[in-house]
Amino acid sequence: MTSRILCRIATLSLTLLAAALVTNLQAADPPRPPNIVFIFADDLGWKDVAYQGSDFMETPNIDRLAQQGMVFTNGYASAGNCQPSRACLLSGTYTPRHHVYAVNSTERGPKELMRLTPVPNKSGLPPENVTFADALQAAGYATGMFGKWHLGGPDGAPPAEQGFDVVLEKNGQGGSITDDPKAVFTLTSAACEFMEKHRERPFFVYLAHHAIHTGLQARSETLQKFKAKPPGEQHHNPLYAACTYDLDDSIGRLLAKLDELKLADNTLVVFTSDNGGTNQSSQEPLRGNKGCYYEGGIREPFIVRWPGVVKPGSKCDAPVINIDLFPTFLAAAGAKPPPGKTLDGESLFPLLTQQGELHRKSIFWHFPGYLDRPVIRGRDAQFRTRPVSVIRQKDWKLHLYHEEWLLDGGREKLDTNNAVELYNLKDDIGERNNLAAKNPEQRDALLNDLLAWFEETDALLPTKRAPQNEKREAATDQRVKGKKKRLQAPSNRE
Ligand SMILES: [Ca+2]
């Protein structure tokens, strides 16, 4: 053997030895799991950000986040209002599992117009309900909650009992930063302080802003900026735009802090909102607003940024919903679901890494109550919604209205009783063209899956006539019988 070959063998052995050492070191000291920063807006609608096409709002920081991460074009809140959306998000389960369906009460609106007795509402999650913060805390994360909780009350528990080490609950009334009326900068500063303090270990930030919930408030200079701006055709409310801009500005500060701490590369950032925009902001072409189960009430801006995992500027059209975040955060943390814990969502990992699809067939909503005040292009003139359950499956979406389902003949009369609305969102994102009568096969398939889901989740359904209305219902039954021949199936009611 020549000395050159011997030398090569020696080099190779050393290289193998070094490789083995590195592997051993890695086994002993696994890479640190990512920090998780979840920014949750309040009442920010799908169309309220510039990257979604608002013609008046300016959201440069949210837009940049969208460019740096993955945009989910079919991203959803799990309810049309604050409280149930948050209960679903935190618990990782749909409303039938925890019975938080509404803000305060499921019986909101003119009682004489309610045909069913609504299912009673719970105010929050009991402390034994394992939240995503409980699970991340158990996985070794420092956990901080800043902003709006909205899950207390007689049935709930404060954030400190739901897995958060550090809590700053703050109403949107003033703050330590001058001219911060919606407290966006105060909350952001507290979150930044928390990140800095816990930079040496994995942390979880739940930053639940009060913005842009009413009463709308903004810094005076921002308000002046939008008062001076020519109005858009769709959006033209300077205060609404200013409030949104301040929220966006605070998000910019938080992202800059991650850069400053050199943590951005190992931090998963998620941004979305708890429900659709109020009637102060049109969500067209989406139908409806906050409180509705039409797209305007539940479809949201939904962004995930995760350097090295998520391809910048990528898009995903699969329907996803905020209960998917619990299992996604667990997967990011390398943690297993807590024993015995039901999780209705699915980890978004296959979508984030563009390596596959989710296993589930459908996503669901269940609102067995009444919500007052009509909205732009709602179902009727009295309520944002009546008792309704919804299934989304691929491009299809079906609404089941419990009043007509229970009281007007159920499945036997589906062609005429208006209990079901069916839309193909791919062709009709505005839910204008009800296909329930035209496509009974698709309608029945979705309806069957929805009914099976009621069984699976033990969903409580509003099955009793409203007592204040029994006499009127009985009289209506008689009248309907008399006029039956003249009745026609109503077309798509607006
Ligand atoms: Ca809200």
XYZ file of C-alpha atoms and ligand atoms in Angstrom:
495
model
C 0.000 0.000 0.000
C 1.286 3.389 -0.807
C 1.524 5.978 1.896
C -1.093 8.054 0.029
C -3.705 5.287 0.358
C -2.829 4.777 4.046
C -3.209 8.476 4.575
C -6.637 8.399 2.880
C -7.810 5.517 5.082
C -6.701 7.425 8.166
C -8.551 10.548 6.995
C -11.691 8.509 6.253
C -11.592 6.895 9.707
C -11.246 10.270 11.355
C -14.152 11.629 9.298
C -16.355 8.665 10.298
C -15.343 9.105 13.926
C -16.205 12.816 13.791
C -19.555 12.028 12.127
C -20.346 9.492 14.851
C -19.477 12.035 17.540
C -21.729 14.654 15.937
C -24.579 12.127 15.713
C -24.095 11.240 19.381
C -24.078 14.871 20.366
C -27.256 15.461 18.385
C -28.929 12.475 20.035
C -28.026 13.854 23.449
C -29.074 17.395 22.634
C -31.970 17.479 20.160
C -32.537 20.721 18.265
C -34.580 23.241 20.176
C -38.233 23.207 19.095
C -39.469 26.443 17.546
C -40.981 29.289 19.472
C -44.634 29.798 18.638
C -46.145 33.250 18.262
C -49.859 33.333 17.583
C -51.367 36.712 16.766
C -55.152 36.719 16.973
C -57.104 39.728 15.715
C -60.640 40.466 16.844
C -63.412 40.984 14.276
C -60.955 41.476 11.415
C -62.705 40.259 8.274
C -61.378 38.304 5.309
C -61.453 41.403 3.103
C -60.072 43.815 5.714
C -56.399 43.425 4.821
C -54.620 44.735 1.755
C -53.306 41.338 0.617
C -56.919 40.107 0.460
C -57.830 43.031 -1.778
C -59.170 45.830 0.401
C -59.241 49.038 -1.626
C -58.722 51.319 1.389
C -57.061 49.482 4.269
C -53.242 49.437 4.506
C -51.610 46.459 6.198
C -47.951 46.418 5.054
C -46.735 44.184 7.896
C -49.467 41.560 7.556
C -48.894 41.629 3.789
C -45.168 41.045 4.298
C -45.903 38.176 6.677
C -48.097 36.693 3.940
C -45.220 36.989 1.449
C -42.823 35.315 3.869
C -45.138 32.444 4.712
C -48.076 30.392 3.506
C -51.458 31.974 2.900
C -54.457 29.734 3.490
C -57.098 30.977 1.074
C -59.818 28.862 2.721
C -58.923 29.618 6.337
C -61.772 29.662 8.829
C -62.743 30.685 12.314
C -64.643 27.929 14.102
C -67.548 30.243 14.947
C -69.089 33.556 13.903
C -68.385 35.243 17.254
C -65.581 35.882 19.730
C -66.420 33.572 22.612
C -67.185 30.304 20.783
C -64.342 30.844 18.318
C -61.899 31.210 21.219
C -63.345 28.227 23.110
C -62.818 26.067 20.003
C -59.346 27.456 19.358
C -58.065 26.984 22.921
C -59.620 23.553 23.450
C -59.023 22.239 19.926
C -62.622 21.038 19.749
C -65.865 21.970 17.996
C -68.708 23.703 19.860
C -70.724 20.496 20.624
C -67.857 19.347 22.893
C -67.811 22.426 25.144
C -71.180 24.163 24.591
C -69.748 27.646 24.190
C -71.864 28.660 21.202
C -72.423 32.385 21.585
C -71.428 35.550 23.370
C -73.405 35.626 26.639
C -76.566 33.887 25.441
C -77.944 31.726 22.636
C -81.273 33.514 22.980
C -80.536 36.910 21.479
C -83.174 38.805 19.542
C -86.961 39.128 19.448
C -88.249 36.093 21.364
C -91.626 36.176 19.638
C -89.841 35.360 16.380
C -87.916 32.369 17.719
C -89.539 29.112 16.696
C -87.275 26.830 18.762
C -85.914 26.797 22.271
C -82.160 27.357 21.826
C -79.570 25.077 23.414
C -78.228 26.887 26.538
C -74.838 28.549 26.330
C -71.730 28.133 28.500
C -69.515 31.107 29.223
C -66.123 29.421 28.991
C -63.983 26.302 29.329
C -63.758 24.576 32.709
C -60.204 24.398 34.127
C -59.982 20.635 33.520
C -60.357 21.183 29.780
C -56.791 20.884 28.461
C -55.936 23.937 26.344
C -53.112 24.323 23.846
C -51.299 26.379 26.478
C -51.601 23.536 29.030
C -50.135 21.153 26.465
C -47.270 23.456 25.457
C -46.513 24.269 29.097
C -46.253 20.536 29.777
C -43.896 20.264 26.786
C -41.516 22.744 28.426
C -42.629 25.973 26.802
C -42.816 29.304 28.596
C -46.386 30.417 27.904
C -47.688 33.979 27.786
C -51.153 35.358 27.109
C -51.646 39.012 26.250
C -55.003 40.658 25.563
C -58.533 39.410 25.298
C -59.480 36.200 27.092
C -63.282 36.169 26.946
C -63.603 32.644 28.393
C -64.268 33.409 32.045
C -67.690 33.782 33.628
C -69.477 31.163 35.737
C -68.455 28.196 33.546
C -64.946 29.319 32.663
C -61.556 29.821 34.256
C -58.935 32.584 34.024
C -55.928 32.144 31.703
C -53.584 31.460 34.633
C -55.611 28.279 35.265
C -55.556 27.331 31.593
C -51.831 26.896 31.062
C -50.448 30.424 30.896
C -47.415 31.300 33.038
C -47.650 34.996 32.292
C -50.900 36.842 31.712
C -51.723 40.398 30.733
C -55.437 40.790 30.263
C -56.179 44.281 29.207
C -59.245 46.006 27.945
C -58.914 48.401 25.093
C -59.126 51.367 27.404
C -55.854 53.224 27.450
C -52.406 51.878 28.112
C -48.978 52.857 29.275
C -47.998 53.972 25.776
C -49.280 57.457 24.971
C -52.154 57.564 22.513
C -52.680 53.795 22.377
C -56.458 53.701 22.658
C -56.959 50.073 21.553
C -53.942 48.942 23.612
C -52.305 47.266 20.601
C -48.867 48.675 21.388
C -49.139 48.018 25.130
C -49.990 44.375 24.498
C -47.302 44.045 21.839
C -44.681 45.566 24.175
C -45.631 43.095 26.893
C -45.328 40.217 24.411
C -41.927 41.516 23.238
C -40.703 41.764 26.847
C -41.865 38.198 27.445
C -40.027 36.935 24.341
C -36.842 38.690 25.376
C -37.027 37.354 28.916
C -37.593 33.772 27.741
C -35.317 33.813 24.712
C -33.175 30.981 26.123
C -36.001 28.456 26.055
C -38.935 27.730 23.723
C -41.833 30.107 24.289
C -45.449 30.369 23.253
C -47.066 33.765 22.808
C -50.838 34.038 22.529
C -51.335 37.669 21.554
C -55.107 38.187 21.417
C -55.678 41.781 20.357
C -58.848 43.732 21.094
C -58.454 45.471 17.753
C -60.425 45.858 15.608
C -63.500 45.149 17.720
C -65.860 48.093 18.310
C -65.589 50.745 19.711
C -63.140 51.514 17.012
C -60.210 53.587 18.201
C -56.939 54.681 16.651
C -53.992 56.988 17.135
C -54.902 60.494 16.071
C -52.106 60.676 13.480
C -53.292 57.426 11.872
C -56.849 58.669 11.783
C -55.676 61.872 10.068
C -53.810 59.761 7.500
C -56.972 57.900 6.476
C -59.200 60.954 6.647
C -56.907 62.473 4.053
C -56.945 59.361 1.861
C -59.392 59.131 -1.069
C -62.062 56.564 -0.154
C -62.167 53.196 -1.869
C -65.286 51.916 -3.571
C -65.763 49.068 -1.121
C -64.007 50.360 1.981
C -64.097 53.993 3.025
C -64.324 54.242 6.819
C -61.234 56.199 8.012
C -61.565 55.115 11.662
C -61.934 51.435 10.732
C -58.911 51.679 8.440
C -56.893 53.547 11.089
C -57.675 50.957 13.751
C -56.604 48.208 11.326
C -53.428 50.120 10.451
C -52.471 50.476 14.117
C -52.992 46.759 14.637
C -50.776 46.098 11.624
C -48.146 48.525 12.905
C -48.012 46.701 16.235
C -47.535 43.408 14.395
C -44.614 45.007 12.553
C -43.028 45.919 15.897
C -43.403 42.376 17.190
C -41.826 40.870 14.061
C -38.973 43.406 14.287
C -38.381 42.282 17.875
C -38.088 38.665 16.723
C -35.476 39.819 14.198
C -33.633 41.853 16.825
C -33.511 38.845 19.171
C -32.313 36.708 16.213
C -35.184 34.328 16.866
C -37.216 34.797 13.676
C -35.614 31.787 11.957
C -36.746 29.446 14.715
C -40.200 30.888 15.336
C -43.510 29.721 13.958
C -45.751 32.764 13.498
C -49.476 32.393 12.873
C -51.866 35.220 12.154
C -55.647 35.019 11.853
C -58.829 36.529 13.312
C -61.583 35.182 15.548
C -64.558 35.900 13.262
C -65.679 37.958 10.282
C -65.846 41.732 10.022
C -68.762 43.683 11.491
C -71.337 45.432 9.343
C -69.039 48.462 9.341
C -66.956 46.722 6.697
C -68.276 44.969 3.621
C -66.760 41.538 3.021
C -68.057 41.330 -0.562
C -68.004 39.128 -2.501
C -68.566 37.137 0.691
C -72.094 37.037 2.062
C -72.835 38.226 5.585
C -70.745 39.520 8.451
C -69.670 38.678 11.989
C -72.193 36.353 13.621
C -73.251 34.707 10.356
C -72.310 31.258 9.167
C -72.110 32.489 5.603
C -68.531 33.034 4.506
C -68.500 36.699 5.598
C -68.913 35.591 9.217
C -66.279 32.862 9.338
C -63.738 33.069 6.499
C -60.538 34.792 7.645
C -57.112 35.979 6.666
C -54.935 33.012 7.712
C -51.126 33.078 7.494
C -48.397 30.737 8.745
C -44.737 31.801 8.600
C -42.080 29.298 9.552
C -38.635 29.790 8.004
C -37.068 26.575 6.762
C -40.351 24.672 6.896
C -42.884 26.792 5.023
C -41.970 27.997 1.554
C -42.160 31.798 1.400
C -44.938 33.115 -0.795
C -46.768 29.775 -0.894
C -50.531 29.323 -0.988
C -52.816 26.552 0.144
C -56.464 26.200 -0.900
C -57.395 23.330 1.446
C -60.087 24.309 3.966
C -58.463 24.785 7.378
C -59.972 25.981 10.639
C -58.588 27.447 13.854
C -59.053 24.180 15.805
C -56.257 22.828 13.575
C -53.781 25.058 15.405
C -53.762 23.007 18.641
C -52.450 19.842 16.920
C -50.202 21.950 14.655
C -48.549 23.607 17.665
C -48.133 20.211 19.345
C -46.483 18.823 16.221
C -44.152 21.834 16.035
C -43.220 21.340 19.700
C -42.603 17.635 19.084
C -45.185 16.930 21.794
C -47.868 14.276 21.886
C -51.546 15.080 22.495
C -52.371 14.852 26.207
C -53.750 11.387 27.135
C -57.508 11.155 26.775
C -57.742 14.536 25.058
C -60.143 14.839 22.130
C -58.828 16.984 19.303
C -61.219 17.698 16.442
C -58.654 19.465 14.273
C -55.715 18.103 12.354
C -52.068 19.144 12.275
C -51.398 21.329 9.231
C -47.883 19.899 8.827
C -48.558 18.046 5.546
C -49.901 21.273 4.056
C -47.190 23.502 5.518
C -44.426 21.284 4.169
C -46.331 20.664 0.924
C -45.768 16.949 1.488
C -49.357 15.764 1.499
C -52.991 16.370 2.320
C -55.094 16.196 5.452
C -56.969 12.989 6.267
C -60.343 14.506 7.058
C -63.155 14.857 4.594
C -65.052 17.806 6.094
C -65.088 20.641 8.574
C -68.137 21.707 10.619
C -69.878 24.492 12.533
C -72.739 24.173 15.004
C -74.741 27.145 16.296
C -77.984 25.988 17.990
C -79.227 29.456 18.951
C -80.368 32.895 17.847
C -78.242 35.941 17.249
C -79.874 39.335 17.009
C -79.458 42.162 14.511
C -79.581 41.508 10.796
C -76.514 42.021 8.588
C -75.777 42.952 5.019
C -77.175 40.163 2.838
C -78.159 37.952 5.768
C -80.800 35.238 5.693
C -83.605 37.290 7.173
C -84.438 40.726 8.466
C -84.380 39.866 12.176
C -81.396 37.721 12.989
C -77.762 37.412 11.998
C -78.429 33.736 12.302
C -81.081 31.358 13.477
C -80.161 27.853 14.709
C -77.890 26.432 12.026
C -75.261 23.762 11.441
C -72.839 23.810 8.553
C -70.590 21.351 6.754
C -67.821 22.253 4.303
C -66.519 19.419 2.126
C -64.131 20.191 -0.739
C -65.842 22.955 -2.743
C -69.271 22.291 -1.254
C -70.954 23.922 1.710
C -74.300 23.016 3.216
C -76.291 24.962 5.829
C -78.932 23.070 7.806
C -81.518 25.352 9.426
C -83.004 23.596 12.429
C -86.325 25.465 12.499
C -87.415 24.268 9.087
C -85.725 20.886 9.545
C -87.566 20.173 12.765
C -90.838 21.986 12.265
C -91.471 21.950 8.543
C -91.256 18.329 7.555
C -87.554 17.437 7.751
C -86.076 15.234 5.070
C -89.442 14.393 3.526
C -89.974 18.010 2.512
C -86.415 19.048 1.689
C -87.346 20.165 -1.798
C -89.746 22.762 -0.468
C -89.148 23.518 3.214
C -85.974 25.614 2.784
C -84.251 23.733 5.624
C -81.112 23.254 3.589
C -78.979 25.569 1.500
C -76.239 24.134 -0.688
C -73.505 26.144 -2.380
C -70.527 25.371 -4.561
C -67.970 27.841 -3.221
C -65.610 27.353 -6.141
C -68.159 28.869 -8.524
C -70.126 30.840 -5.977
C -68.007 32.151 -3.103
C -70.811 34.637 -2.324
C -73.359 31.866 -1.597
C -75.984 33.408 -3.847
C -77.010 30.372 -5.838
C -78.688 27.761 -3.627
C -78.310 24.374 -5.357
C -80.183 22.291 -2.768
C -83.121 21.556 -5.054
C -80.999 21.280 -8.218
C -78.443 18.863 -6.823
C -80.259 16.536 -4.389
C -77.495 13.902 -4.587
C -74.809 16.268 -3.365
C -77.235 17.778 -0.854
C -78.148 14.405 0.649
C -74.534 13.214 0.810
C -73.466 16.302 2.774
C -76.560 16.210 4.938
C -75.883 12.580 5.863
C -72.301 13.426 6.821
C -73.524 16.338 8.930
C -76.083 14.138 10.720
C -73.377 11.530 11.349
C -71.183 14.270 12.835
C -74.004 15.200 15.257
C -73.889 11.600 16.483
C -70.114 11.510 16.669
C -69.886 14.680 18.762
C -73.106 14.129 20.773
C -74.242 17.497 19.469
C -77.150 19.029 21.370
C -79.834 20.080 18.904
C -82.618 22.584 19.479
C -85.476 20.107 19.360
C -88.237 21.873 21.307
C -90.638 24.489 20.046
C -90.201 27.821 21.780
C -92.955 27.903 24.449
C -93.794 31.548 23.726
C -94.525 30.515 20.197
C -96.358 27.224 20.472
C -99.789 28.741 19.930
C -98.654 30.761 16.981
C -96.912 27.701 15.478
C -100.054 25.619 15.904
C -102.091 28.335 14.183
C -99.518 28.563 11.382
C -99.670 24.792 10.919
C -103.421 25.054 10.347
C -103.030 27.948 7.956
C -100.282 26.188 6.001
C -102.414 23.081 5.664
C -105.235 25.196 4.245
C -103.011 26.972 1.761
C -100.730 24.085 0.942
C -101.428 24.048 -2.758
C -100.504 27.691 -3.159
C -97.168 27.338 -1.363
C -94.045 27.334 -3.462
C -90.493 26.615 -2.523
C -88.831 29.955 -1.805
C -85.715 30.471 -3.898
C -82.447 31.709 -2.411
C -83.642 33.966 0.394
C -81.449 36.988 0.991
Ca -64.614 38.798 17.670
